[in-house]
mmCIF file of C-alpha atoms (C1' of nucleotides) in Angstrom:
data_model
loop_
_atom_site.group_PDB
_atom_site.id
_atom_site.type_symbol
_atom_site.label_atom_id
_atom_site.label_comp_id
_atom_site.label_asym_id
_atom_site.label_seq_id
_atom_site.Cartn_x
_atom_site.Cartn_y
_atom_site.Cartn_z
ATOM 1 C CA UNK A 1 -93.834 35.805 191.740
ATOM 2 C CA UNK A 2 -93.768 33.814 188.529
ATOM 3 C CA UNK A 3 -97.286 33.691 187.124
ATOM 4 C CA UNK A 4 -96.360 31.459 184.205
ATOM 5 C CA UNK A 5 -93.993 28.724 185.300
ATOM 6 C CA UNK A 6 -92.574 26.682 182.442
ATOM 7 C CA UNK A 7 -89.741 24.179 182.681
ATOM 8 C CA UNK A 8 -86.442 24.795 180.962
ATOM 9 C CA UNK A 9 -87.189 21.812 178.714
ATOM 10 C CA UNK A 10 -90.524 23.291 177.668
ATOM 11 C CA UNK A 11 -88.923 26.669 177.003
ATOM 12 C CA UNK A 12 -86.263 24.959 174.879
ATOM 13 C CA UNK A 13 -89.060 23.280 172.900
ATOM 14 C CA UNK A 14 -90.687 26.649 172.293
ATOM 15 C CA UNK A 15 -87.431 28.189 171.121
ATOM 16 C CA UNK A 16 -86.789 25.189 168.875
ATOM 17 C CA UNK A 17 -90.165 25.772 167.272
ATOM 18 C CA UNK A 18 -89.246 29.425 166.718
ATOM 19 C CA UNK A 19 -85.747 28.631 165.445
ATOM 20 C CA UNK A 20 -86.888 27.963 161.883
ATOM 21 C CA UNK A 21 -87.364 31.140 159.792
ATOM 22 C CA UNK A 22 -90.543 29.781 158.194
ATOM 23 C CA UNK A 23 -92.064 28.862 161.526
ATOM 24 C CA UNK A 24 -90.984 32.160 163.064
ATOM 25 C CA UNK A 25 -92.685 34.017 160.204
ATOM 26 C CA UNK A 26 -95.859 31.983 160.751
ATOM 27 C CA UNK A 27 -95.800 32.688 164.472
ATOM 28 C CA UNK A 28 -95.165 36.402 163.947
ATOM 29 C CA UNK A 29 -98.049 36.586 161.517
ATOM 30 C CA UNK A 30 -100.365 34.874 163.995
ATOM 31 C CA UNK A 31 -99.069 37.026 166.832
ATOM 32 C CA UNK A 32 -99.720 40.253 164.949
ATOM 33 C CA UNK A 33 -103.165 39.519 163.507
ATOM 34 C CA UNK A 34 -104.667 41.770 166.164
ATOM 35 C CA UNK A 35 -104.776 45.320 167.533
ATOM 36 C CA UNK A 36 -101.340 46.603 168.548
ATOM 37 C CA UNK A 37 -100.990 46.649 172.310
ATOM 38 C CA UNK A 38 -104.019 44.460 172.947
ATOM 39 C CA UNK A 39 -102.397 41.242 171.701
ATOM 40 C CA UNK A 40 -104.261 38.480 169.962
ATOM 41 C CA UNK A 41 -107.785 37.783 171.051
ATOM 42 C CA UNK A 42 -109.143 34.287 170.600
ATOM 43 C CA UNK A 43 -112.211 35.599 168.813
ATOM 44 C CA UNK A 44 -113.261 33.915 165.633
ATOM 45 C CA UNK A 45 -112.261 36.820 163.372
ATOM 46 C CA UNK A 46 -108.790 36.987 164.881
ATOM 47 C CA UNK A 47 -107.975 33.448 163.767
ATOM 48 C CA UNK A 48 -106.262 32.509 160.547
ATOM 49 C CA UNK A 49 -106.624 29.371 158.486
ATOM 50 C CA UNK A 50 -103.717 27.213 157.326
ATOM 51 C CA UNK A 51 -104.219 28.128 153.665
ATOM 52 C CA UNK A 52 -104.051 31.873 154.422
ATOM 53 C CA UNK A 53 -100.800 31.399 156.301
ATOM 54 C CA UNK A 54 -99.411 29.569 153.280
ATOM 55 C CA UNK A 55 -99.822 32.699 151.149
ATOM 56 C CA UNK A 56 -96.911 34.386 152.905
ATOM 57 C CA UNK A 57 -94.395 31.579 153.021
ATOM 58 C CA UNK A 58 -93.104 29.889 149.887
ATOM 59 C CA UNK A 59 -93.279 26.244 150.928
ATOM 60 C CA UNK A 60 -95.278 23.158 149.924
ATOM 61 C CA UNK A 61 -98.602 22.615 151.732
ATOM 62 C CA UNK A 62 -97.235 19.480 153.366
ATOM 63 C CA UNK A 63 -94.275 21.419 154.717
ATOM 64 C CA UNK A 64 -96.563 24.171 155.976
ATOM 65 C CA UNK A 65 -98.677 21.578 157.749
ATOM 66 C CA UNK A 66 -95.575 20.082 159.322
ATOM 67 C CA UNK A 67 -94.383 23.452 160.621
ATOM 68 C CA UNK A 68 -97.761 24.357 162.113
ATOM 69 C CA UNK A 69 -97.837 20.981 163.813
ATOM 70 C CA UNK A 70 -94.451 21.749 165.376
ATOM 71 C CA UNK A 71 -95.646 25.155 166.604
ATOM 72 C CA UNK A 72 -98.712 23.434 168.021
ATOM 73 C CA UNK A 73 -96.681 20.703 169.725
ATOM 74 C CA UNK A 74 -94.472 23.325 171.360
ATOM 75 C CA UNK A 75 -97.625 24.925 172.757
ATOM 76 C CA UNK A 76 -97.152 28.145 170.796
ATOM 77 C CA UNK A 77 -100.074 27.884 168.392
ATOM 78 C CA UNK A 78 -103.566 26.491 168.937
ATOM 79 C CA UNK A 79 -105.473 24.841 166.095
ATOM 80 C CA UNK A 80 -109.106 23.937 165.569
ATOM 81 C CA UNK A 81 -110.935 22.603 162.548
ATOM 82 C CA UNK A 82 -113.826 24.692 161.327
ATOM 83 C CA UNK A 83 -115.469 23.067 158.316
ATOM 84 C CA UNK A 84 -113.004 22.638 155.497
ATOM 85 C CA UNK A 85 -110.534 24.973 157.170
ATOM 86 C CA UNK A 86 -108.279 24.641 160.181
ATOM 87 C CA UNK A 87 -108.039 27.805 162.221
ATOM 88 C CA UNK A 88 -104.821 28.793 163.976
ATOM 89 C CA UNK A 89 -104.191 31.355 166.673
ATOM 90 C CA UNK A 90 -101.776 32.376 169.409
ATOM 91 C CA UNK A 91 -103.015 32.491 172.997
ATOM 92 C CA UNK A 92 -101.893 35.686 174.767
ATOM 93 C CA UNK A 93 -100.643 33.624 177.731
ATOM 94 C CA UNK A 94 -98.040 31.992 175.535
ATOM 95 C CA UNK A 95 -96.386 35.334 174.898
ATOM 96 C CA UNK A 96 -96.592 36.159 178.596
ATOM 97 C CA UNK A 97 -94.847 32.920 179.484
ATOM 98 C CA UNK A 98 -91.959 33.788 177.181
ATOM 99 C CA UNK A 99 -91.786 37.305 178.618
ATOM 100 C CA UNK A 100 -91.708 35.802 182.081
ATOM 101 C CA UNK A 101 -88.671 33.713 181.195
ATOM 102 C CA UNK A 102 -86.746 36.833 180.216
ATOM 103 C CA UNK A 103 -88.068 38.770 183.241
ATOM 104 C CA UNK A 104 -89.737 41.243 180.881
ATOM 105 C CA UNK B 1 -91.520 52.738 167.889
ATOM 106 C CA UNK B 2 -89.157 49.794 167.656
ATOM 107 C CA UNK B 3 -85.978 50.656 169.516
ATOM 108 C CA UNK B 4 -84.234 47.371 168.736
ATOM 109 C CA UNK B 5 -84.814 46.287 165.149
ATOM 110 C CA UNK B 6 -83.601 42.779 164.351
ATOM 111 C CA UNK B 7 -84.330 40.826 161.191
ATOM 112 C CA UNK B 8 -86.473 37.725 161.284
ATOM 113 C CA UNK B 9 -83.397 35.727 160.247
ATOM 114 C CA UNK B 10 -81.397 37.075 163.177
ATOM 115 C CA UNK B 11 -84.243 36.359 165.577
ATOM 116 C CA UNK B 12 -84.446 32.795 164.237
ATOM 117 C CA UNK B 13 -80.694 32.445 164.887
ATOM 118 C CA UNK B 14 -81.196 33.595 168.455
ATOM 119 C CA UNK B 15 -84.008 31.145 169.035
ATOM 120 C CA UNK B 16 -81.963 28.345 167.480
ATOM 121 C CA UNK B 17 -79.211 29.112 169.969
ATOM 122 C CA UNK B 18 -81.748 28.937 172.806
ATOM 123 C CA UNK B 19 -83.406 25.776 171.468
ATOM 124 C CA UNK B 20 -80.854 23.447 173.065
ATOM 125 C CA UNK B 21 -81.509 22.722 176.769
ATOM 126 C CA UNK B 22 -77.811 22.978 177.642
ATOM 127 C CA UNK B 23 -77.423 26.294 175.854
ATOM 128 C CA UNK B 24 -80.652 27.605 177.362
ATOM 129 C CA UNK B 25 -79.372 26.699 180.841
ATOM 130 C CA UNK B 26 -76.092 28.490 180.132
ATOM 131 C CA UNK B 27 -77.915 31.579 178.886
ATOM 132 C CA UNK B 28 -80.280 31.592 181.861
ATOM 133 C CA UNK B 29 -77.334 31.342 184.230
ATOM 134 C CA UNK B 30 -75.605 34.265 182.532
ATOM 135 C CA UNK B 31 -78.851 36.238 182.415
ATOM 136 C CA UNK B 32 -79.482 35.795 186.127
ATOM 137 C CA UNK B 33 -76.014 36.485 187.508
ATOM 138 C CA UNK B 34 -77.217 39.905 188.603
ATOM 139 C CA UNK B 35 -79.697 41.780 190.785
ATOM 140 C CA UNK B 36 -83.322 40.871 190.015
ATOM 141 C CA UNK B 37 -85.025 43.663 188.154
ATOM 142 C CA UNK B 38 -81.828 45.469 187.246
ATOM 143 C CA UNK B 39 -80.700 42.912 184.660
ATOM 144 C CA UNK B 40 -77.081 42.031 183.996
ATOM 145 C CA UNK B 41 -74.515 44.732 184.246
ATOM 146 C CA UNK B 42 -71.377 44.401 182.162
ATOM 147 C CA UNK B 43 -69.154 45.006 185.165
ATOM 148 C CA UNK B 44 -66.235 42.720 185.685
ATOM 149 C CA UNK B 45 -67.715 40.951 188.723
ATOM 150 C CA UNK B 46 -70.928 40.200 186.867
ATOM 151 C CA UNK B 47 -69.103 38.108 184.279
ATOM 152 C CA UNK B 48 -68.608 34.399 184.453
ATOM 153 C CA UNK B 49 -65.797 32.300 183.043
ATOM 154 C CA UNK B 50 -66.290 29.255 180.826
ATOM 155 C CA UNK B 51 -65.075 26.842 183.477
ATOM 156 C CA UNK B 52 -67.569 28.135 186.052
ATOM 157 C CA UNK B 53 -70.411 27.675 183.588
ATOM 158 C CA UNK B 54 -69.291 24.095 183.048
ATOM 159 C CA UNK B 55 -69.919 23.303 186.732
ATOM 160 C CA UNK B 56 -73.679 23.399 186.201
ATOM 161 C CA UNK B 57 -74.013 21.438 182.969
ATOM 162 C CA UNK B 58 -72.828 17.859 182.670
ATOM 163 C CA UNK B 59 -71.054 18.006 179.319
ATOM 164 C CA UNK B 60 -67.481 17.691 178.042
ATOM 165 C CA UNK B 61 -65.406 20.895 177.917
ATOM 166 C CA UNK B 62 -65.294 20.716 174.134
ATOM 167 C CA UNK B 63 -69.076 20.540 174.002
ATOM 168 C CA UNK B 64 -69.380 23.443 176.415
ATOM 169 C CA UNK B 65 -67.029 25.476 174.266
ATOM 170 C CA UNK B 66 -69.079 24.642 171.182
ATOM 171 C CA UNK B 67 -72.334 25.738 172.832
ATOM 172 C CA UNK B 68 -70.904 29.023 174.086
ATOM 173 C CA UNK B 69 -69.590 29.679 170.597
ATOM 174 C CA UNK B 70 -73.108 29.167 169.244
ATOM 175 C CA UNK B 71 -74.584 31.565 171.808
ATOM 176 C CA UNK B 72 -71.885 34.057 170.878
ATOM 177 C CA UNK B 73 -72.486 33.667 167.139
ATOM 178 C CA UNK B 74 -76.185 34.287 167.645
ATOM 179 C CA UNK B 75 -75.296 37.529 169.413
ATOM 180 C CA UNK B 76 -76.720 36.409 172.742
ATOM 181 C CA UNK B 77 -73.511 36.096 174.739
ATOM 182 C CA UNK B 78 -70.363 38.219 174.635
ATOM 183 C CA UNK B 79 -66.978 36.679 175.358
ATOM 184 C CA UNK B 80 -63.584 38.134 176.189
ATOM 185 C CA UNK B 81 -60.352 36.518 177.235
ATOM 186 C CA UNK B 82 -58.915 37.678 180.522
ATOM 187 C CA UNK B 83 -55.657 35.893 181.269
ATOM 188 C CA UNK B 84 -56.173 32.159 181.398
ATOM 189 C CA UNK B 85 -59.923 32.576 181.575
ATOM 190 C CA UNK B 86 -62.559 33.552 179.044
ATOM 191 C CA UNK B 87 -65.281 35.733 180.529
ATOM 192 C CA UNK B 88 -68.865 35.489 179.305
ATOM 193 C CA UNK B 89 -71.789 37.824 179.846
ATOM 194 C CA UNK B 90 -75.171 38.830 178.463
ATOM 195 C CA UNK B 91 -75.676 42.401 177.302
ATOM 196 C CA UNK B 92 -78.948 43.859 178.600
ATOM 197 C CA UNK B 93 -79.832 45.076 175.089
ATOM 198 C CA UNK B 94 -80.009 41.495 173.854
ATOM 199 C CA UNK B 95 -82.870 40.776 176.236
ATOM 200 C CA UNK B 96 -84.569 44.025 175.213
ATOM 201 C CA UNK B 97 -84.365 43.039 171.565
ATOM 202 C CA UNK B 98 -86.118 39.752 172.280
ATOM 203 C CA UNK B 99 -88.768 41.539 174.328
ATOM 204 C CA UNK B 100 -89.251 43.939 171.455
ATOM 205 C CA UNK B 101 -89.954 41.052 169.092
ATOM 206 C CA UNK B 102 -92.793 39.872 171.313
ATOM 207 C CA UNK B 103 -94.038 43.438 171.893
ATOM 208 C CA UNK B 104 -93.314 43.049 175.598
ATOM 209 C "C1'" DT C 1 -122.809 9.610 145.983
ATOM 210 C "C1'" DG C 2 -119.268 12.064 143.508
ATOM 211 C "C1'" DA C 3 -116.379 16.050 142.811
ATOM 212 C "C1'" DA C 4 -113.888 19.925 144.633
ATOM 213 C "C1'" DT C 5 -111.326 22.060 148.284
ATOM 214 C "C1'" DA C 6 -108.433 22.026 152.470
ATOM 215 C "C1'" DT C 7 -105.252 19.883 155.094
ATOM 216 C "C1'" DT C 8 -102.462 15.861 156.910
ATOM 217 C "C1'" DT C 9 -99.694 11.698 156.802
ATOM 218 C "C1'" DC C 10 -96.111 8.971 154.824
ATOM 219 C "C1'" DG C 11 -91.679 7.870 152.844
ATOM 220 C "C1'" DA C 12 -87.474 9.417 151.231
ATOM 221 C "C1'" DC C 13 -83.433 12.165 150.805
ATOM 222 C "C1'" DA C 14 -80.172 15.810 151.849
ATOM 223 C "C1'" DT C 15 -78.486 18.522 155.290
ATOM 224 C "C1'" DG C 16 -77.626 20.026 160.039
ATOM 225 C "C1'" DT C 17 -76.856 19.160 165.099
ATOM 226 C "C1'" DT C 18 -75.013 17.112 169.356
ATOM 227 C "C1'" DT C 19 -71.629 14.901 171.389
ATOM 228 C "C1'" DC C 20 -67.196 13.077 172.520
ATOM 229 C "C1'" DG C 21 -62.053 12.334 172.784
ATOM 230 C "C1'" DA C 22 -57.682 13.672 171.049
ATOM 231 C "C1'" DA C 23 -54.831 17.092 169.817
ATOM 232 C "C1'" DG C 24 -53.900 22.047 169.556
ATOM 233 C "C1'" DT C 25 -53.424 26.981 171.311
ATOM 234 C "C1'" DA C 26 -53.060 30.573 174.965
ATOM 235 C "C1'" DT C 27 -51.619 32.281 179.321
ATOM 236 C "C1'" DA C 28 -49.387 32.528 183.862
ATOM 237 C "C1'" DG C 29 -46.045 31.242 186.958
ATOM 238 C "C1'" DA C 30 -42.069 28.474 188.748
ATOM 239 C "C1'" DT D 1 -38.184 27.332 179.160
ATOM 240 C "C1'" DC D 2 -41.033 23.930 181.178
ATOM 241 C "C1'" DT D 3 -45.411 22.830 183.366
ATOM 242 C "C1'" DA D 4 -50.075 23.352 184.682
ATOM 243 C "C1'" DT D 5 -54.426 25.351 183.721
ATOM 244 C "C1'" DA D 6 -58.072 26.968 180.648
ATOM 245 C "C1'" DC D 7 -60.149 26.720 176.682
ATOM 246 C "C1'" DT D 8 -60.716 25.692 171.455
ATOM 247 C "C1'" DT D 9 -60.453 23.138 167.159
ATOM 248 C "C1'" DC D 10 -60.858 18.942 164.611
ATOM 249 C "C1'" DG D 11 -62.815 14.641 163.081
ATOM 250 C "C1'" DA D 12 -66.157 11.220 163.519
ATOM 251 C "C1'" DA D 13 -70.418 8.908 164.885
ATOM 252 C "C1'" DA D 14 -75.254 9.040 166.018
ATOM 253 C "C1'" DC D 15 -79.222 11.375 165.609
ATOM 254 C "C1'" DA D 16 -82.584 15.144 164.217
ATOM 255 C "C1'" DT D 17 -84.605 18.395 160.876
ATOM 256 C "C1'" DG D 18 -86.500 20.504 156.497
ATOM 257 C "C1'" DT D 19 -88.263 19.584 152.408
ATOM 258 C "C1'" DC D 20 -90.935 17.609 148.772
ATOM 259 C "C1'" DG D 21 -94.422 14.752 146.134
ATOM 260 C "C1'" DA D 22 -97.791 11.214 146.379
ATOM 261 C "C1'" DA D 23 -101.393 9.385 148.676
ATOM 262 C "C1'" DA D 24 -104.772 9.722 152.396
ATOM 263 C "C1'" DT D 25 -108.377 12.012 155.132
ATOM 264 C "C1'" DA D 26 -112.017 15.512 156.109
ATOM 265 C "C1'" DT D 27 -115.568 18.470 154.776
ATOM 266 C "C1'" DT D 28 -118.881 20.793 151.863
ATOM 267 C "C1'" DC D 29 -121.885 21.151 148.125
ATOM 268 C "C1'" DA D 30 -124.069 19.730 143.768
#
DNA sequence: TGAATATTTCGACATGTTTCGAAGTATAGA
DNA sequence: TCTATACTTCGAAACATGTCGAAATATTCA
């Protein structure tokens, strides 16, 4: 029945990543950079570079980098270098996995 | 559109509470002590006392108490003394609020 | 190759978390 | 009122996290 099976440990890691207000804001921003209802596509134009994300949160670049790394390690955010920039995005499946945990 | 509006700070508090594997296990147990699909009712028999919850996690009673307090402070778990026992339960709205955050 | 831009790594410090045992509080029942 | 049960509070130790600035790396373009 469970399409997305994630261990309790992995879920705890995800929630830890989302437990910091700065990281949660970053994740929310990445989650909502798409059409409402459709959820984030992985298309090029739907991605967001690290610098852009830094505009919204008032933290040092090194701290921003650290937080994105944590979101990435938890499996919540994917990252890929494109030239001078590093693009970040949220895979729709990640949100589904969380929904699955709550039986939503 | 948003039935359950919670601040980013409050959401971060909830995720912090769920970021610890022991607390996540406790929450999951309380979330699933009901019919699948229907989600937890607040009826007496659907509640669970602190001692019962301690059977599943291998931690000292004082640690268990601390974790339940954290879940309660985050607004995830409700607690009420009933005689010698303290009953714990998850309000269905709490799960809806989290689902709302993820647009689920 | 050298400069400019974008991002990461490192080291350090302050603060927060997890955990326990011991002692304290609350309740029910003999 | 005394005792047993159920749970909480307190204090302390070990460990983890958030934050920054400085230095390092990666990439593009002149």
